[in-house]
Coordinates of C-alpha atoms in Angstrom, one line a residue:
X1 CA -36.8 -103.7 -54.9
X2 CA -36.2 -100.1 -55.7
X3 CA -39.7 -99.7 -56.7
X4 CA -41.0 -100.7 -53.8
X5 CA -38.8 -98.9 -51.5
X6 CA -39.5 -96.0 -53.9
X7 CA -43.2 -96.3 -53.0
X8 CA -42.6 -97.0 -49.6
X9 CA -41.0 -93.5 -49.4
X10 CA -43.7 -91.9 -51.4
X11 CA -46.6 -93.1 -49.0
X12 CA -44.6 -92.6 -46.0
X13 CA -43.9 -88.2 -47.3
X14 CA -47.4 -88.3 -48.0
X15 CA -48.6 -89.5 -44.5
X16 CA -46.2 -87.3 -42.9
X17 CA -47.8 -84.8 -45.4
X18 CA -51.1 -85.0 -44.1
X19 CA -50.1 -85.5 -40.4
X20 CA -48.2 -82.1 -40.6
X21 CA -51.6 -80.6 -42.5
X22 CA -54.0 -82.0 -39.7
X23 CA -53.9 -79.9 -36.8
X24 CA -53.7 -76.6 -39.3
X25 CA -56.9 -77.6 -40.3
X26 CA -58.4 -78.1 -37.0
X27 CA -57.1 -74.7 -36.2
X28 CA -59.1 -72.4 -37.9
X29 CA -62.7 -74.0 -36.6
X30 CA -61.5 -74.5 -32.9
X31 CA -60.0 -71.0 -32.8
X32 CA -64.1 -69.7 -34.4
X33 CA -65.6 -71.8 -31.9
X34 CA -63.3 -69.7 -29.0
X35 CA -63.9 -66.9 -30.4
X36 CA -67.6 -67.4 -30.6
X37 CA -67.8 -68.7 -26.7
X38 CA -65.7 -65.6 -26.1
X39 CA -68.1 -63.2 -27.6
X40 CA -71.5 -65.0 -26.5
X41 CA -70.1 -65.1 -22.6
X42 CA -69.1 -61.3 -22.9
X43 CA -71.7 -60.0 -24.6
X44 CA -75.1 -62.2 -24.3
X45 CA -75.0 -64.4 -20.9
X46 CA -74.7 -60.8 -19.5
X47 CA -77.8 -59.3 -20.9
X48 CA -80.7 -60.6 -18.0
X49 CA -84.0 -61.8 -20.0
X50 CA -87.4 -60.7 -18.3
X51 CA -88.4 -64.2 -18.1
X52 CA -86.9 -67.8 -17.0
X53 CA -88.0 -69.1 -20.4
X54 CA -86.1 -66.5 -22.5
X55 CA -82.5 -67.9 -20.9
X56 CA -83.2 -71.1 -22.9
X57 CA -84.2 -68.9 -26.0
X58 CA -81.1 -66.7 -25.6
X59 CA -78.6 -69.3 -25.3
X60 CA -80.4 -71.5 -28.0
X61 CA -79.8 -68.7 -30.7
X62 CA -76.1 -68.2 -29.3
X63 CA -75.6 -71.7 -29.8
X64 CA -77.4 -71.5 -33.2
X65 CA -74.8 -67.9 -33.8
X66 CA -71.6 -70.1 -32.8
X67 CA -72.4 -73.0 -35.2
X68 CA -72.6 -70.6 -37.9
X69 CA -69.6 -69.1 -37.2
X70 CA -67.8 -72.6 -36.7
X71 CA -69.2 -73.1 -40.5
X72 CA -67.8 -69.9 -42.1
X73 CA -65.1 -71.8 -43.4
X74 CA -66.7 -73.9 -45.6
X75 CA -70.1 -72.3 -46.3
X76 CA -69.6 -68.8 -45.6
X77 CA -73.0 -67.7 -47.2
X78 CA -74.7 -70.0 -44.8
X79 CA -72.6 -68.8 -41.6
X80 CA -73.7 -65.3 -42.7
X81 CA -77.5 -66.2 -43.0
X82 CA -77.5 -68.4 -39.2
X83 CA -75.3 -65.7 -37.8
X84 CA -77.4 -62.8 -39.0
X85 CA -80.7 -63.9 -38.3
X86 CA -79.4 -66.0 -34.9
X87 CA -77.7 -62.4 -33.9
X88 CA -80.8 -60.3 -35.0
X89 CA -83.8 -62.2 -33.3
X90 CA -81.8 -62.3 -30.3
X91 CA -81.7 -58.1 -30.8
X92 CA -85.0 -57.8 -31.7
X93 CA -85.6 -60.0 -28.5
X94 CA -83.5 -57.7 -26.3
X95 CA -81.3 -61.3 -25.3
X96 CA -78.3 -60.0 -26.5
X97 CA -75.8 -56.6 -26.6
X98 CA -74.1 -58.5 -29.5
X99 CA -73.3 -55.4 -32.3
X100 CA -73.2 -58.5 -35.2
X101 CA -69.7 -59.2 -34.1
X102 CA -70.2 -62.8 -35.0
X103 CA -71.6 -61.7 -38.1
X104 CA -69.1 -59.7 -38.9
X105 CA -66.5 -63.0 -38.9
X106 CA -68.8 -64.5 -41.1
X107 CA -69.3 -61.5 -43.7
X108 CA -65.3 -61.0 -43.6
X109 CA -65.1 -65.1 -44.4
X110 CA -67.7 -64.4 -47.0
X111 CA -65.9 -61.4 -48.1
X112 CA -62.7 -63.3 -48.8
X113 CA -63.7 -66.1 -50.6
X114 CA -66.1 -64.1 -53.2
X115 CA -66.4 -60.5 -52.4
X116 CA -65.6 -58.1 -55.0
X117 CA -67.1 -54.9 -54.5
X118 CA -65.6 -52.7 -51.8
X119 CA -68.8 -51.1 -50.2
X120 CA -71.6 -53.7 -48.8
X121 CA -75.1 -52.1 -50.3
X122 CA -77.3 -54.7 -49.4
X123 CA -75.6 -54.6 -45.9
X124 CA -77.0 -51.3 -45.1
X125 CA -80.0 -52.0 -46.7
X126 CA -80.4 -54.9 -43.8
X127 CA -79.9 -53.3 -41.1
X128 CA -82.0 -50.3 -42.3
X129 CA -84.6 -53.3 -41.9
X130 CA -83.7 -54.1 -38.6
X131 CA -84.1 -50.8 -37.6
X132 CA -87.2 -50.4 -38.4
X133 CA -88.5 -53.7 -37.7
X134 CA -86.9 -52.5 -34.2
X135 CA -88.6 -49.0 -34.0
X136 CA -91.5 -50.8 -34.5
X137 CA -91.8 -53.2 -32.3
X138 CA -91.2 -51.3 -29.3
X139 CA -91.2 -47.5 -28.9
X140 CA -88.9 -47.2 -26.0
X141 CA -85.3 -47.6 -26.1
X142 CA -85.5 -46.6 -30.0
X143 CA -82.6 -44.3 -29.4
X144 CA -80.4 -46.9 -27.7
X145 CA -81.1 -49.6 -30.5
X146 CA -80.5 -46.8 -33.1
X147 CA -77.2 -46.5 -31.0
X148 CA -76.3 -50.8 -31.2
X149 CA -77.6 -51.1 -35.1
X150 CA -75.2 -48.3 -36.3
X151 CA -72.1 -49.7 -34.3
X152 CA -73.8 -52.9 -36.4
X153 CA -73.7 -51.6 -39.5
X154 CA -70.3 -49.9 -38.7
X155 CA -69.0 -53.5 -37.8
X156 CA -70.5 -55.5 -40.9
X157 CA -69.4 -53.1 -43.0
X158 CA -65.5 -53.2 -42.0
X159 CA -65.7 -57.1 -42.1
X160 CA -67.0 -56.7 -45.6
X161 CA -64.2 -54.4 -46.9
X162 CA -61.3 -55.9 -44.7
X163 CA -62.2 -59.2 -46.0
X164 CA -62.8 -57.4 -50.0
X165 CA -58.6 -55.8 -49.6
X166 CA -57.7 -59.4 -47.9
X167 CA -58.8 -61.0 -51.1
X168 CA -57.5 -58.5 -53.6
X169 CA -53.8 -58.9 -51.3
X170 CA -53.8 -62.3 -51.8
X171 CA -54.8 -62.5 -55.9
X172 CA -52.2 -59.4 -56.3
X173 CA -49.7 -61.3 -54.2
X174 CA -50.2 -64.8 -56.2
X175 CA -50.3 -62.6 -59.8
X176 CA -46.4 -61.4 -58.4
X177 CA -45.6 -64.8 -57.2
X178 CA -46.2 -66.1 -60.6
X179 CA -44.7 -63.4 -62.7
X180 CA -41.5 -63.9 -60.4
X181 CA -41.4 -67.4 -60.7
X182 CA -41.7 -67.0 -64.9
X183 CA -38.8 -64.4 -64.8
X184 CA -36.6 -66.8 -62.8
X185 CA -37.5 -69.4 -65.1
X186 CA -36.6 -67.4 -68.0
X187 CA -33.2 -66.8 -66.3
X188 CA -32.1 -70.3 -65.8
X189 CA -33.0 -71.5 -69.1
X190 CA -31.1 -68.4 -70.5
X191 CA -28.6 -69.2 -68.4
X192 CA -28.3 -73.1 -69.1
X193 CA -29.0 -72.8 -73.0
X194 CA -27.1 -69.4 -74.0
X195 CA -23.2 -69.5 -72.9
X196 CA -23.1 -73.5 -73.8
X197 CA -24.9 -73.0 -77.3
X198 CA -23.1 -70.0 -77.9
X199 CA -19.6 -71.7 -77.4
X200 CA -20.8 -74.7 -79.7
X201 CA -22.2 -72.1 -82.5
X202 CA -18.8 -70.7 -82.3
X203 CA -16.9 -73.9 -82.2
X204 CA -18.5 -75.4 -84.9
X205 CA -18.8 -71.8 -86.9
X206 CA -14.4 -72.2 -87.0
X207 CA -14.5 -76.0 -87.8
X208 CA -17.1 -75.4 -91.0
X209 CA -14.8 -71.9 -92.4
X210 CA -11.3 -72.5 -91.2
X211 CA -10.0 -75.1 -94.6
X212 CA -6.6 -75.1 -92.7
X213 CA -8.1 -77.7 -89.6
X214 CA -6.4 -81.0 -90.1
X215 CA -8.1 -84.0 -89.0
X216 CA -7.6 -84.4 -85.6
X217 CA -7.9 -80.4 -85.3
X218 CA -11.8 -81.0 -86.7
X219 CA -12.0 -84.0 -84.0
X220 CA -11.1 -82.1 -81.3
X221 CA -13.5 -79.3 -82.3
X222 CA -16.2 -81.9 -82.2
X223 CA -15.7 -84.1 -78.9
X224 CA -15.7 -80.0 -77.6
X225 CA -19.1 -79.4 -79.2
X226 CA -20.1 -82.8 -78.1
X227 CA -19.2 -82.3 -74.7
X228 CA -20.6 -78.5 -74.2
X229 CA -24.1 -80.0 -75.7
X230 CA -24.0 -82.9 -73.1
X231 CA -23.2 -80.5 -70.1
X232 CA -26.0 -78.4 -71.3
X233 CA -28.2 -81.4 -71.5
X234 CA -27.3 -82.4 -67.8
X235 CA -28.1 -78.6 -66.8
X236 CA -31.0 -78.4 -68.1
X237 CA -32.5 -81.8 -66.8
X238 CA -31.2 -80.3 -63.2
X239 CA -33.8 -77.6 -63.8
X240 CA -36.3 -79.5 -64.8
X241 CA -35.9 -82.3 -62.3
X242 CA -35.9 -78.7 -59.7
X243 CA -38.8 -77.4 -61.3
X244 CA -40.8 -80.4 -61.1
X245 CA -40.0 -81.1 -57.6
X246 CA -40.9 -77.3 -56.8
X247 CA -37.6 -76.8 -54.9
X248 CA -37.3 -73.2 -53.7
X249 CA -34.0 -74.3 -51.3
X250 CA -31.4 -73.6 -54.0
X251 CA -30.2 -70.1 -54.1
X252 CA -31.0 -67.9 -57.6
X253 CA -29.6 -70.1 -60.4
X254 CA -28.6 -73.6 -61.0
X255 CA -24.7 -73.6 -59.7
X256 CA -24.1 -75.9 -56.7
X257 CA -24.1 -73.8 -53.5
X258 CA -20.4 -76.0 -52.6
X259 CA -19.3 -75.3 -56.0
X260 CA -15.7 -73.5 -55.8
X261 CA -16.1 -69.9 -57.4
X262 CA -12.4 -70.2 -59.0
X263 CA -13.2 -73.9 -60.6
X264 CA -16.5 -72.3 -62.1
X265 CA -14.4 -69.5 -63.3
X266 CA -11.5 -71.5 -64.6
X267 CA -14.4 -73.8 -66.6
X268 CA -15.9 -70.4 -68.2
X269 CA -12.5 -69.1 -69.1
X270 CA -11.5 -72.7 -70.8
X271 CA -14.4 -72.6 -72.7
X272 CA -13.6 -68.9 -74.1
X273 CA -10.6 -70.3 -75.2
X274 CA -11.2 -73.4 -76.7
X275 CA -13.7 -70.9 -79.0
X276 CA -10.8 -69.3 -79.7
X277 CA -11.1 -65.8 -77.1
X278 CA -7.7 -65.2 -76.0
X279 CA -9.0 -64.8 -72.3
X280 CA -7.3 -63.9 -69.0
X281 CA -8.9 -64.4 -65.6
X282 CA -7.6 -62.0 -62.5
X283 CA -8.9 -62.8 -58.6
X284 CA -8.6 -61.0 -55.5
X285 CA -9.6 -62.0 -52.6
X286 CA -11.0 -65.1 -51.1
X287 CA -13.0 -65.3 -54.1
X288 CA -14.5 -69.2 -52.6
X289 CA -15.6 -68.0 -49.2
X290 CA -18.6 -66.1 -50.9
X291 CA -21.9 -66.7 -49.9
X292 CA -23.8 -68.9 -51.9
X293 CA -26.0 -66.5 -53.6
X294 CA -23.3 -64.3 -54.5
X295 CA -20.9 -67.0 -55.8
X296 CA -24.3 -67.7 -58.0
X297 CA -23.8 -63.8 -59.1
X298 CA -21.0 -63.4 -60.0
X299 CA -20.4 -66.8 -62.1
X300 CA -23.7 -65.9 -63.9
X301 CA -22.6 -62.6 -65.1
X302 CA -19.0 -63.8 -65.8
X303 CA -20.5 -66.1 -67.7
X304 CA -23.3 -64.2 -69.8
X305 CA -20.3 -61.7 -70.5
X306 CA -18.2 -64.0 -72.2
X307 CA -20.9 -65.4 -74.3
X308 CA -22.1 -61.7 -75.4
X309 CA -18.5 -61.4 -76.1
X310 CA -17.9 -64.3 -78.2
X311 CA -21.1 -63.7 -79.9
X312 CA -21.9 -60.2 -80.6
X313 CA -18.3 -58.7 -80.1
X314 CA -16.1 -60.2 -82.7
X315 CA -13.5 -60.0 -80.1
X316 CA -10.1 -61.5 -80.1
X317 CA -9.1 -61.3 -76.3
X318 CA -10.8 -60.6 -73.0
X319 CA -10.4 -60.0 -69.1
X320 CA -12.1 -60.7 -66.6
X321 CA -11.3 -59.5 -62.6
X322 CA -13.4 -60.4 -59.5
X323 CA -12.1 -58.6 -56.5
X324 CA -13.9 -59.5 -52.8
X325 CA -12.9 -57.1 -50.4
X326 CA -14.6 -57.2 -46.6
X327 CA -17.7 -55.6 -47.9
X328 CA -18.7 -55.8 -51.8
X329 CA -17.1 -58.0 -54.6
X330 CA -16.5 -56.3 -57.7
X331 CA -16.7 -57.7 -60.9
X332 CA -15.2 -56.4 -64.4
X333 CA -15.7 -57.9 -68.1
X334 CA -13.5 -56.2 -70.7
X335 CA -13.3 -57.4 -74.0
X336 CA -11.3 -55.7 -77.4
X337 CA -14.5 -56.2 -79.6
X338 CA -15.8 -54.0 -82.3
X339 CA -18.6 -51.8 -79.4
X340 CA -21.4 -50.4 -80.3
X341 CA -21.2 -46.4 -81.3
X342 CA -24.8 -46.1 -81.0
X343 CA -24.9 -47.5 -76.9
X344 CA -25.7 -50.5 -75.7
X345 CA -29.2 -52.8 -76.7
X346 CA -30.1 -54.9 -73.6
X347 CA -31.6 -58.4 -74.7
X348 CA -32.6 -61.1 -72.4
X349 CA -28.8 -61.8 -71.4
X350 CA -28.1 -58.2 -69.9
X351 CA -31.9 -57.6 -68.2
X352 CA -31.2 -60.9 -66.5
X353 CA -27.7 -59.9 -65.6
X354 CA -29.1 -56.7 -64.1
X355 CA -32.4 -58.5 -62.4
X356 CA -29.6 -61.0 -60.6
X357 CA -27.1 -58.6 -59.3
X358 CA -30.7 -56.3 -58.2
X359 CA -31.8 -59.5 -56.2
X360 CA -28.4 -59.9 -54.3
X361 CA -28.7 -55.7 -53.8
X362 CA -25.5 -55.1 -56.2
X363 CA -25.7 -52.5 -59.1
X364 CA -24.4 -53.7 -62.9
X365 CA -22.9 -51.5 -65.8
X366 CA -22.3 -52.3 -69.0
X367 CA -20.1 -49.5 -71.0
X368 CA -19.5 -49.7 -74.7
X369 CA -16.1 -47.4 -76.3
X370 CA -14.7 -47.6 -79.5
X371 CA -13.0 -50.8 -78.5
X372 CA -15.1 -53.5 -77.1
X373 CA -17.8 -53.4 -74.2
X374 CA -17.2 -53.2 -70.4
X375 CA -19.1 -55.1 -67.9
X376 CA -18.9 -54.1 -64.7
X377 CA -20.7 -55.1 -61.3
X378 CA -20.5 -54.1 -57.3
X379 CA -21.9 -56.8 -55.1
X380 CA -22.6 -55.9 -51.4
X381 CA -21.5 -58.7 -48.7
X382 CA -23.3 -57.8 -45.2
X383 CA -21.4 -59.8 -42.2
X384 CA -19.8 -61.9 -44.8
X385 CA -16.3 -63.8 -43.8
X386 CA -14.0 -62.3 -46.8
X387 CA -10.5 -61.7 -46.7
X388 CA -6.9 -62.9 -47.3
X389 CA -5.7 -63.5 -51.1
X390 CA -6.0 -66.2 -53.4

């Protein structure tokens, strides 16, 4: 029963899938095939032909100009050949005060799907051809058809290079949108795997060296390994079920948006201890009426603070303060560890602190004295509904 209904849910997304795609893909040829009646009304039903027969002939080619540009889409080198030599006989012909405009849609079309040179060579080399196919077919009105084959070349050649930078925009936009997607990736999993794996390392670290653990002291330090390694594993198959699905709804990270910022706090704090940081936890402020991507913020930096503290710091207690006033939340870390007299290193755990709190527009610190390091954050809330004390 649940396989079918599955399936039945499955083909019904996918129809509505393709419904929803439809009409966007009947846009792009009905809006050519405007734009081509558009042009061929302005600017060839208005040029008179010297005979009856050369109305057929004239509108025969701007029918023959419109297909091709209809076409671009799918074969743009074929739009660009029927548009071209449509648009040019019908110059050569004196049928039409077209300057290549439909061309032009074509070469920019053409241009976007496999240009990669900027400047159009064997453009200009073209219309050099038509001008002096043009010169020599008639010697009056060279000057004027000098005049309409330069606005020509002026138009194919901004197709081509609009269409060239269109391209490039898109692969440099697609190159960002994949590097951006690989450092968020590399966040979460930091994020799911480090804090739990470090609390475990230091769990089990006390239960192998400490002789004086009793019995039910080493089976309490085990059903707390056991459970950090099952909340990791249920963490990170949230990620991957996200990742698979290609969810981009969830703000930055993997906390629930209706997750309460104090419960999350309380959890990180409980697991300090249980790895034996001595670990005291401050709030100001109505800490849960964050938004979302905030709450998401500040609980990830919390977090990767106590885990560098419990496992580069050696420290033996730790503080940690989160104060939301009416327009930033401010966020300190302070531990009584051994610092670092030669400043700090950032690893993957502080850049991805720092590339968080820069995505919510907030500014991170991290200090390290004689005694222990200090991590410190300011988190900007625009409009946000903070106030009152928790």
């Amino acid at each position: 029963m649940e396989t079918a209904l599955g399936m039945t849910r499955r083909t019904h997304g996918a129809a509505s899938g393709r419904a929803a795609r439809q009409p966007r893909a009947w846009r792009a040829p009905v809006l050519r095939f405007a734009f081509g009646v558009a042009v061929v009304a302005g600017l060839w039903i208005t040029v008179a032909p010297t005979d009856g027969e050369g109305r057929w002939v004239q509108l025969a080619l701007a029918a023959l100009a419109v297909a091709g540009l209809v076409a671009s889409g799918r074969w743009p080198v074929l739009a660009v050949a029927v548009t071209g030599t449509a648009t040019g006989v019908a110059v050569l012909l004196g049928l039409t005060a077209d300057p290549f405009a439909l061309t032009g849609f074509t070469v920019f079309a053409l241009a976007e799907q496999r240009g990669s040179r900027r400047f159009p060579w064997w453009m200009v080399a073209g219309v050099a051809v038509l001008l002096i196919s043009s010169a020599g077919l008639s010697a009056e009105g060279v000057e004027e058809r000098f005049r309409g084959l330069l606005l020509s070349a002026v138009v194919l050649s901004a197709s081509w290079v609009l269409g060239v930078r269109t391209r490039q925009a898109r692969v440099e936009a697609a190159a960002r949108s994949r590097a951006e997607e690989r450092f968020r990736l590399a966040r979460d999993v930091h994020d799911v795997l480090s804090h739990s794996l470090g609390t475990i390392g230091v769990r089990a670290g006390v239960a192998a060296h400490v002789t004086s653990l009793d019995e039910a002291d080493l089976r309490v330090a085990l059903r707390d390994i056991e459970q950090g390694a099952r909340e990791s594993l249920a963490e990170l198959k949230t990620l991957l079920h996200r990742e698979r699905a290609g969810s981009s709804d969830a703000p930055e990270g993997l906390t629930p948006p209706s997750a309460q910022l104090t419960t999350l706090l309380a959890d990180t704090v409980e697991h300090a201890e249980r790895a034996g940081l001595r670990t005291r936890l401050d709030l100001f402020g109505a800490i849960d009426e964050l938004p979302a991507p905030v709450r998401v913020t500040v609980h990830r930096v919390t977090q990767e603070a106590v885990t560098n503290a419990l496992r580069h710091a050696t420290a033996s207690s730790l503080v940690i303060s989160v104060r939301a006033s009416s327009d930033c939340v401010g966020i300190e870390v302070r531990d009584d560890g051994r610092g670092a007299a030669t400043g700090v290193r950032e690893g993957h755990g502080l850049t991805g602190m720092r590339e968080r709190v820069a995505l919510v527009g907030g500014v991170l610190d991290v200090t390290a004295g004689a005694l222990g390091f200090t991590v410190t954050a300011s988190l900007p809330l625009i409009g946000a509904p903070v106030g009152g004390a928790s």
